Coordinates of C-alpha atoms in Angstrom, one line a residue:
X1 CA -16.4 21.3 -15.3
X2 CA -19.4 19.3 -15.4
X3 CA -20.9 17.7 -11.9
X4 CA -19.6 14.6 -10.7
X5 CA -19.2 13.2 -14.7
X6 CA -18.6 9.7 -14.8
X7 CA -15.4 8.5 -15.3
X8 CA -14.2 7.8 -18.9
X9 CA -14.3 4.0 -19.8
X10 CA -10.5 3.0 -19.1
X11 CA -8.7 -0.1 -18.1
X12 CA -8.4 0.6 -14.8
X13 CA -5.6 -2.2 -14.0
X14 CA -3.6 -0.8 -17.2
X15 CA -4.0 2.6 -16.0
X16 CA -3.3 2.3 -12.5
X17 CA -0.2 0.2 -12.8
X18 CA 1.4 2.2 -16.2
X19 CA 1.3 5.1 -13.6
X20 CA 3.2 3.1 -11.2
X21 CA 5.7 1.5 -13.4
X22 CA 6.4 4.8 -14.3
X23 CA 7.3 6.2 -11.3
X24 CA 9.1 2.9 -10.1
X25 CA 11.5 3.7 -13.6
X26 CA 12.3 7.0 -12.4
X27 CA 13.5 6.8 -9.1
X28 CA 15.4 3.2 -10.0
X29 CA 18.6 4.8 -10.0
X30 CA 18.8 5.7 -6.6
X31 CA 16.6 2.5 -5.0
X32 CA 13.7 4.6 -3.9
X33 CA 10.4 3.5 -5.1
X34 CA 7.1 5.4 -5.2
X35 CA 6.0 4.4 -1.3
X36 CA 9.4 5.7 0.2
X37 CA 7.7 9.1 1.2
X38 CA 10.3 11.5 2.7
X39 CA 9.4 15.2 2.8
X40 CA 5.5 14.6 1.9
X41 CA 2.3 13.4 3.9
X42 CA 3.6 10.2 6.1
X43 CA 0.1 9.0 6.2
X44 CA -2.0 7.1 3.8
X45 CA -4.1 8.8 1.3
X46 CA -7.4 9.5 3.0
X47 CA -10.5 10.3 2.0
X48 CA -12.6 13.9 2.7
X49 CA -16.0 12.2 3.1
X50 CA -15.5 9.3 4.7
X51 CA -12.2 10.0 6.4
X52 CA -11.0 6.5 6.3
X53 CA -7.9 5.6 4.8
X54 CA -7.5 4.2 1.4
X55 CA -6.8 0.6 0.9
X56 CA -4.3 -1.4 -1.0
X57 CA -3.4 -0.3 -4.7
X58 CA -5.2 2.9 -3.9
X59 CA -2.9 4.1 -1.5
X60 CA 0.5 3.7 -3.9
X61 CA -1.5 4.9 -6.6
X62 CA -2.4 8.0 -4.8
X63 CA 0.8 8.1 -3.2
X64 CA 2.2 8.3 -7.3
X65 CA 0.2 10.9 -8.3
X66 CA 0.9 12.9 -5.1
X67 CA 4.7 12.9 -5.5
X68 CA 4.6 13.1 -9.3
X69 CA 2.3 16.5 -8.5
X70 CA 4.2 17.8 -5.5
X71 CA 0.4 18.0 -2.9
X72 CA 1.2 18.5 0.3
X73 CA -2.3 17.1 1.7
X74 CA -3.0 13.1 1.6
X75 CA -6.7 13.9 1.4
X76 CA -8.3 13.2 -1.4
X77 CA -12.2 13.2 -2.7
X78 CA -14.4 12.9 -5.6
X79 CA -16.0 16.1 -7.2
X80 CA -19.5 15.3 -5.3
X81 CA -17.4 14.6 -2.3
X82 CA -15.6 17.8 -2.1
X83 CA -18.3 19.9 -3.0
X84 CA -20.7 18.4 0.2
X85 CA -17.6 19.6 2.3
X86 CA -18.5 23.2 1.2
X87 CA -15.1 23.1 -1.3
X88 CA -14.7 23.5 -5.3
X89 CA -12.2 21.5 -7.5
X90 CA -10.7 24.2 -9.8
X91 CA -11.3 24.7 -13.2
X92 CA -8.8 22.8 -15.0
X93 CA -7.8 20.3 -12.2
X94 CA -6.8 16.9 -13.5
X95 CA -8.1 13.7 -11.9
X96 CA -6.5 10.4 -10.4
X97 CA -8.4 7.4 -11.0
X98 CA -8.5 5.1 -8.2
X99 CA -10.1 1.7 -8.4
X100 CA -13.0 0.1 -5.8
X101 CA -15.1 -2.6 -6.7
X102 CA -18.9 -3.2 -7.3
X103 CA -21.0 -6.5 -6.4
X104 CA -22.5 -7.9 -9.5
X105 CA -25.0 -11.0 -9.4
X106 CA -24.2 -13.4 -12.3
X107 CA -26.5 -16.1 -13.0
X108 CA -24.8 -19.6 -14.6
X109 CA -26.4 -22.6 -16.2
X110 CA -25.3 -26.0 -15.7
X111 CA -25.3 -27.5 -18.6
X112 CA -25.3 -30.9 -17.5
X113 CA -28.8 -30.3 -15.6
X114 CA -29.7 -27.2 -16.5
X115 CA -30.1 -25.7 -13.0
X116 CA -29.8 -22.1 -12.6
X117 CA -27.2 -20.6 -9.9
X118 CA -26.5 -17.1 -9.1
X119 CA -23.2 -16.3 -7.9
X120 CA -22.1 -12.5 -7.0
X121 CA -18.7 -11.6 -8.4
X122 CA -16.6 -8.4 -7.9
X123 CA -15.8 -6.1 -10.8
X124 CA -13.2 -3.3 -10.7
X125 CA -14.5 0.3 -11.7
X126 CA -12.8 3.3 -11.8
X127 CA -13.3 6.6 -9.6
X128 CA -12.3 10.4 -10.0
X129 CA -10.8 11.7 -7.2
X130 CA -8.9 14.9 -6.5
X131 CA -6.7 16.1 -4.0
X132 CA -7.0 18.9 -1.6
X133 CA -4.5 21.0 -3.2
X134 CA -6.6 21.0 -5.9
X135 CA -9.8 22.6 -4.6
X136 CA -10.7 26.2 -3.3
X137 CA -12.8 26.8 0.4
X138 CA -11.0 24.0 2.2
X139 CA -8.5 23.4 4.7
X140 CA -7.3 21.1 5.9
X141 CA -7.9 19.9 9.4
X142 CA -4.9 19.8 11.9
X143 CA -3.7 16.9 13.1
X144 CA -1.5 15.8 15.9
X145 CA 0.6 13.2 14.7
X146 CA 3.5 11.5 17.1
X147 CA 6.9 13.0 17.5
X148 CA 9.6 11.1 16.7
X149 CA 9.9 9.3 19.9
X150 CA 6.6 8.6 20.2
X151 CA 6.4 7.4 16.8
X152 CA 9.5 4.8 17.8
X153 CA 7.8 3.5 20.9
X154 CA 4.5 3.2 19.0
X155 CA 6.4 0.8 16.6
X156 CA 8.2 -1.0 19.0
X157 CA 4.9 -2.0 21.1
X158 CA 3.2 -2.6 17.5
X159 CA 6.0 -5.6 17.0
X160 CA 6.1 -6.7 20.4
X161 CA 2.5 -7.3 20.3
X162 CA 2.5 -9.6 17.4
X163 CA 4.6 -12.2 19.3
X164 CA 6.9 -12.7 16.6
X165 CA 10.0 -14.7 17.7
X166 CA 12.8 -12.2 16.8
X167 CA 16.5 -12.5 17.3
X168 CA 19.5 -10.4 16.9
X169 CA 23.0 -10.4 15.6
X170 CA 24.4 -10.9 12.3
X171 CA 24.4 -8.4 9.3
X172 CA 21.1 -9.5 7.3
X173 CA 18.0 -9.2 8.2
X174 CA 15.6 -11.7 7.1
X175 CA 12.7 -14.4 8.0
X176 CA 13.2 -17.8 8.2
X177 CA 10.5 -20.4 7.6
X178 CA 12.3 -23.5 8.5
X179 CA 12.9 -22.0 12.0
X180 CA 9.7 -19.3 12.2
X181 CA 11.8 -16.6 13.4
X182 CA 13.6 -12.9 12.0
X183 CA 17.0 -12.5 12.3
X184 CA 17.8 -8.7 12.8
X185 CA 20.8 -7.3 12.8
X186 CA 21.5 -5.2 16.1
X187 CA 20.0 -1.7 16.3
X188 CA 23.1 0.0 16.4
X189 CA 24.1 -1.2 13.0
X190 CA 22.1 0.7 11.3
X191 CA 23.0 4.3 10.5
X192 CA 21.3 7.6 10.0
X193 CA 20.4 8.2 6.6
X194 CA 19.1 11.5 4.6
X195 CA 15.5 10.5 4.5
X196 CA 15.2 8.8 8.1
X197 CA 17.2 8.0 11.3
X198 CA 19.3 5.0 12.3
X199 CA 16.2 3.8 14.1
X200 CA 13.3 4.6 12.0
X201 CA 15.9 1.9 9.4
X202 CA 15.9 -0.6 11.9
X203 CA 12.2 -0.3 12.4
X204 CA 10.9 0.3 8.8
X205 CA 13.2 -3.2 8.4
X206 CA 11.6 -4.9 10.9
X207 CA 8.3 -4.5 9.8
X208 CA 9.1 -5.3 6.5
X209 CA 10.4 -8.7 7.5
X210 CA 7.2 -8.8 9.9
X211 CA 5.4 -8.9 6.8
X212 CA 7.0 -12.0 5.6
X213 CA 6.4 -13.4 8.7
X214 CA 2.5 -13.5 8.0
X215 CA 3.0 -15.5 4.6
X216 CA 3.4 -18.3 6.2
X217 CA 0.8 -21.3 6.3
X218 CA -0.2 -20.9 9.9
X219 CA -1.3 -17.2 8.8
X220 CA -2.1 -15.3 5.7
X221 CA -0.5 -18.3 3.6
X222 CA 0.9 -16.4 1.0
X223 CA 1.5 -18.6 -2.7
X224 CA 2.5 -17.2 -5.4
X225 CA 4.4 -20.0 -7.2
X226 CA 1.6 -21.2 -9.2
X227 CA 1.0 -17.6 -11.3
X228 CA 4.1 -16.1 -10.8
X229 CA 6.6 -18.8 -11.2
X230 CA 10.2 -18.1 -11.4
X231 CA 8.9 -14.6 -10.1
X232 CA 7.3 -15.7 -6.9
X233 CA 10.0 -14.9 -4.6
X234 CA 10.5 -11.1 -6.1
X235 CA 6.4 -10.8 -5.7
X236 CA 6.7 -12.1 -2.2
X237 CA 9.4 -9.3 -1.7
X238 CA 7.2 -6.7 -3.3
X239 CA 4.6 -7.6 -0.6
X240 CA 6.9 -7.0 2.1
X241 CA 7.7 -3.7 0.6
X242 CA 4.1 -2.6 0.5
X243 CA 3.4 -4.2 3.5
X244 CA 6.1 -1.7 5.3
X245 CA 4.9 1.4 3.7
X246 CA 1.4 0.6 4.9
X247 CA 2.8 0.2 8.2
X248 CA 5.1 3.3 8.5
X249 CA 2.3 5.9 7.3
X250 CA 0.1 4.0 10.0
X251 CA 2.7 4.1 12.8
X252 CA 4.3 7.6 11.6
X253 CA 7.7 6.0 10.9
X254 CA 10.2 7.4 7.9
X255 CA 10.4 4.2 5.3
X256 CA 14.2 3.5 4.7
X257 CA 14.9 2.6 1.4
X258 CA 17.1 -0.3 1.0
X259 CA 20.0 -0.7 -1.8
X260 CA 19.8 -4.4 -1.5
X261 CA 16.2 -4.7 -3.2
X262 CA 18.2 -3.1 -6.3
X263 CA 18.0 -7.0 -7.7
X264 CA 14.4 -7.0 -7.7
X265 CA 13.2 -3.8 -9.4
X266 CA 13.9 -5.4 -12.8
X267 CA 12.0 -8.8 -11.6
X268 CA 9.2 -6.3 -10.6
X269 CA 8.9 -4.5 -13.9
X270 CA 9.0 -7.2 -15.1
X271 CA 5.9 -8.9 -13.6
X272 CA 3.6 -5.7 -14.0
X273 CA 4.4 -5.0 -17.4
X274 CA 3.7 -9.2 -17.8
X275 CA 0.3 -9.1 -15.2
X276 CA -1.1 -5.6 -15.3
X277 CA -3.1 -6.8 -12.1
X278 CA 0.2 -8.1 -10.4
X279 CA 0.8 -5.4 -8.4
X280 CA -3.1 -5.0 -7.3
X281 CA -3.0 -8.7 -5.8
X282 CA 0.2 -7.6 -4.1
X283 CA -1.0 -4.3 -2.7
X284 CA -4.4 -6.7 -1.7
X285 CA -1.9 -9.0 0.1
X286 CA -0.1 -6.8 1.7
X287 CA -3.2 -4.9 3.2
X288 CA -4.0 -8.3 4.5
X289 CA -0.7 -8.8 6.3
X290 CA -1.2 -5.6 8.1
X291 CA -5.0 -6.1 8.5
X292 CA -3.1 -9.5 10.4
X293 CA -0.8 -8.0 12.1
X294 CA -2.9 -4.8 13.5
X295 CA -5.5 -8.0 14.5
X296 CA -2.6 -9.3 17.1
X297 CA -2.4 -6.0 18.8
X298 CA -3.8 -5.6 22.6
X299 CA -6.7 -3.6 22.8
X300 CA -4.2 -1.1 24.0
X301 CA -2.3 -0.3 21.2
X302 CA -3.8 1.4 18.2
X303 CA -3.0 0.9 14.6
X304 CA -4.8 1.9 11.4
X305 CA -6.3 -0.7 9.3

């Protein structure tokens, strides 16, 4: 293998969101999408320089690749990166490409006068990374996460410290602009399933629905009307859904899927296989929503960004 090559020249919005299509087509049938993580690494994909978490598309991406390749670590690194932590990709290892973006100055004439600007504009790039199951000389580090009750009360002083206005009773769940609140039904209407308790299902729901809370105009501001027509609402929904996930790995809570989003898988295949950089902008608004919501917390309560 040849030192830290460069990545070959792809499409890296094709080839991130084929992979994810993919794996949203194959677990269709039983409603559970490529972020609903039971029996793997909880977290988000991190990565073995840095240690900082991975950031929108990047972390369902990696999360793809990790449960199409059954690794049991969420760490993940380039070939330069694993080899200054004294570890060696094997021969034969296969890559994931993850995206990050580089500042490029651009200058533009006006025609009209013929004054020169320069404006700086952000193009995506692709990067090799590969997995600590994938390298020899490393292990990895140990780390305390929160028991299940901890991981509960972590979530429920995460929500209470938005200052949401939430009510209860009813059997749907859902926010409601008109009114600003989310109706939830009451906890003990939710059952235990096989991939998380009754309670981690109430509280991976309520987050979701925390998530649409922040579209609205007085915070994140969420549109999509104008790109995705007829699609907005599905998009919006696919937001919440990422917006979740990122919150359970941060807050160590089980994501419950939910039967009811059954009407939108088709709407959202059919908006990445339309917009092959659909589901970046929603990964990149749903990292906002949390980056949002995590900005609400006391100083007491911590939450990954």
């Amino acid at each position: 293998m040849k030192k830290d090559r460069k990545s070959p020249r792809v499409d890296i919005h094709q080839h991130v969101t084929d992979r994810i299509i993919a794996a949203i087509e194959e677990g269709a049938g039983s409603f559970e999408m490529p972020w609903h993580r039971s029996g793997l690494d909880l977290s988000r994909p991190s990565n073995v320089d840095t240690g900082r978490a991975y950031r929108g598309v990047n972390v369902v991406a990696l999360w793809v690749a990790a449960q199409s390749r059954g690794y049991a670590t969420g760490v993940w690194g380039t070939y330069r990166q694993w080899q200054k932590a004294n570890a060696q990709v094997r021969k034969g290892e296969k890559a994931t490409l993850v995206v990050f973006y580089k500042d490029f100055e651009v200058e533009e004439q006006d025609p009209a006068t013929g004054a020169t600007t320069t404006e700086t504009r952000l193009f995506a790039r692709a990067s090799a990374v590969f997995n600590g199951d994938q390298v020899d000389g490393w292990e990895p580090p140990v780390i305390e996460r929160p028991n299940a009750v901890e991981a509960v009360a972590n979530a429920d002083a995460f929500v209470q410290g938005t200052g949401a206005d939430i009510r209860h009773g009813g059997d749907r769940a859902f926010y409601r602009p008109s009114s600003d609140h989310i109706q939830m039904p009451p906890m003990e209407a939710f059952r235990d399933t096989s991939s998380s308790t009754a309670t981690e299902g109430y509280y991976s729901t309520l987050l979701h629905e925390l998530t649409h809370w922040t579209g609205s105009d007085k915070r994140c501001d969420r549109q999509f009307g104008q790109r995705f027509g007829d699609q907005a609402y599905a998009m919006e929904e696919l937001v919440a859904e990422l917006g979740a996930a990122f919150l359970c790995a941060d807050l160590g809570i089980t994501l419950q899927p939910r039967q009811d989003h059954a009407a939108y898988i088709a709407s959202w295949l059919k908006a990445l296989k339309n917009d092959k950089k659909a589901v970046f902008t929603a990964a990149s608004k749903a990292n906002q929503a949390v980056d949002f919501l995590t900005g609400l917390q006391p100083e007491t309560i911590e939450a990954a960004a």
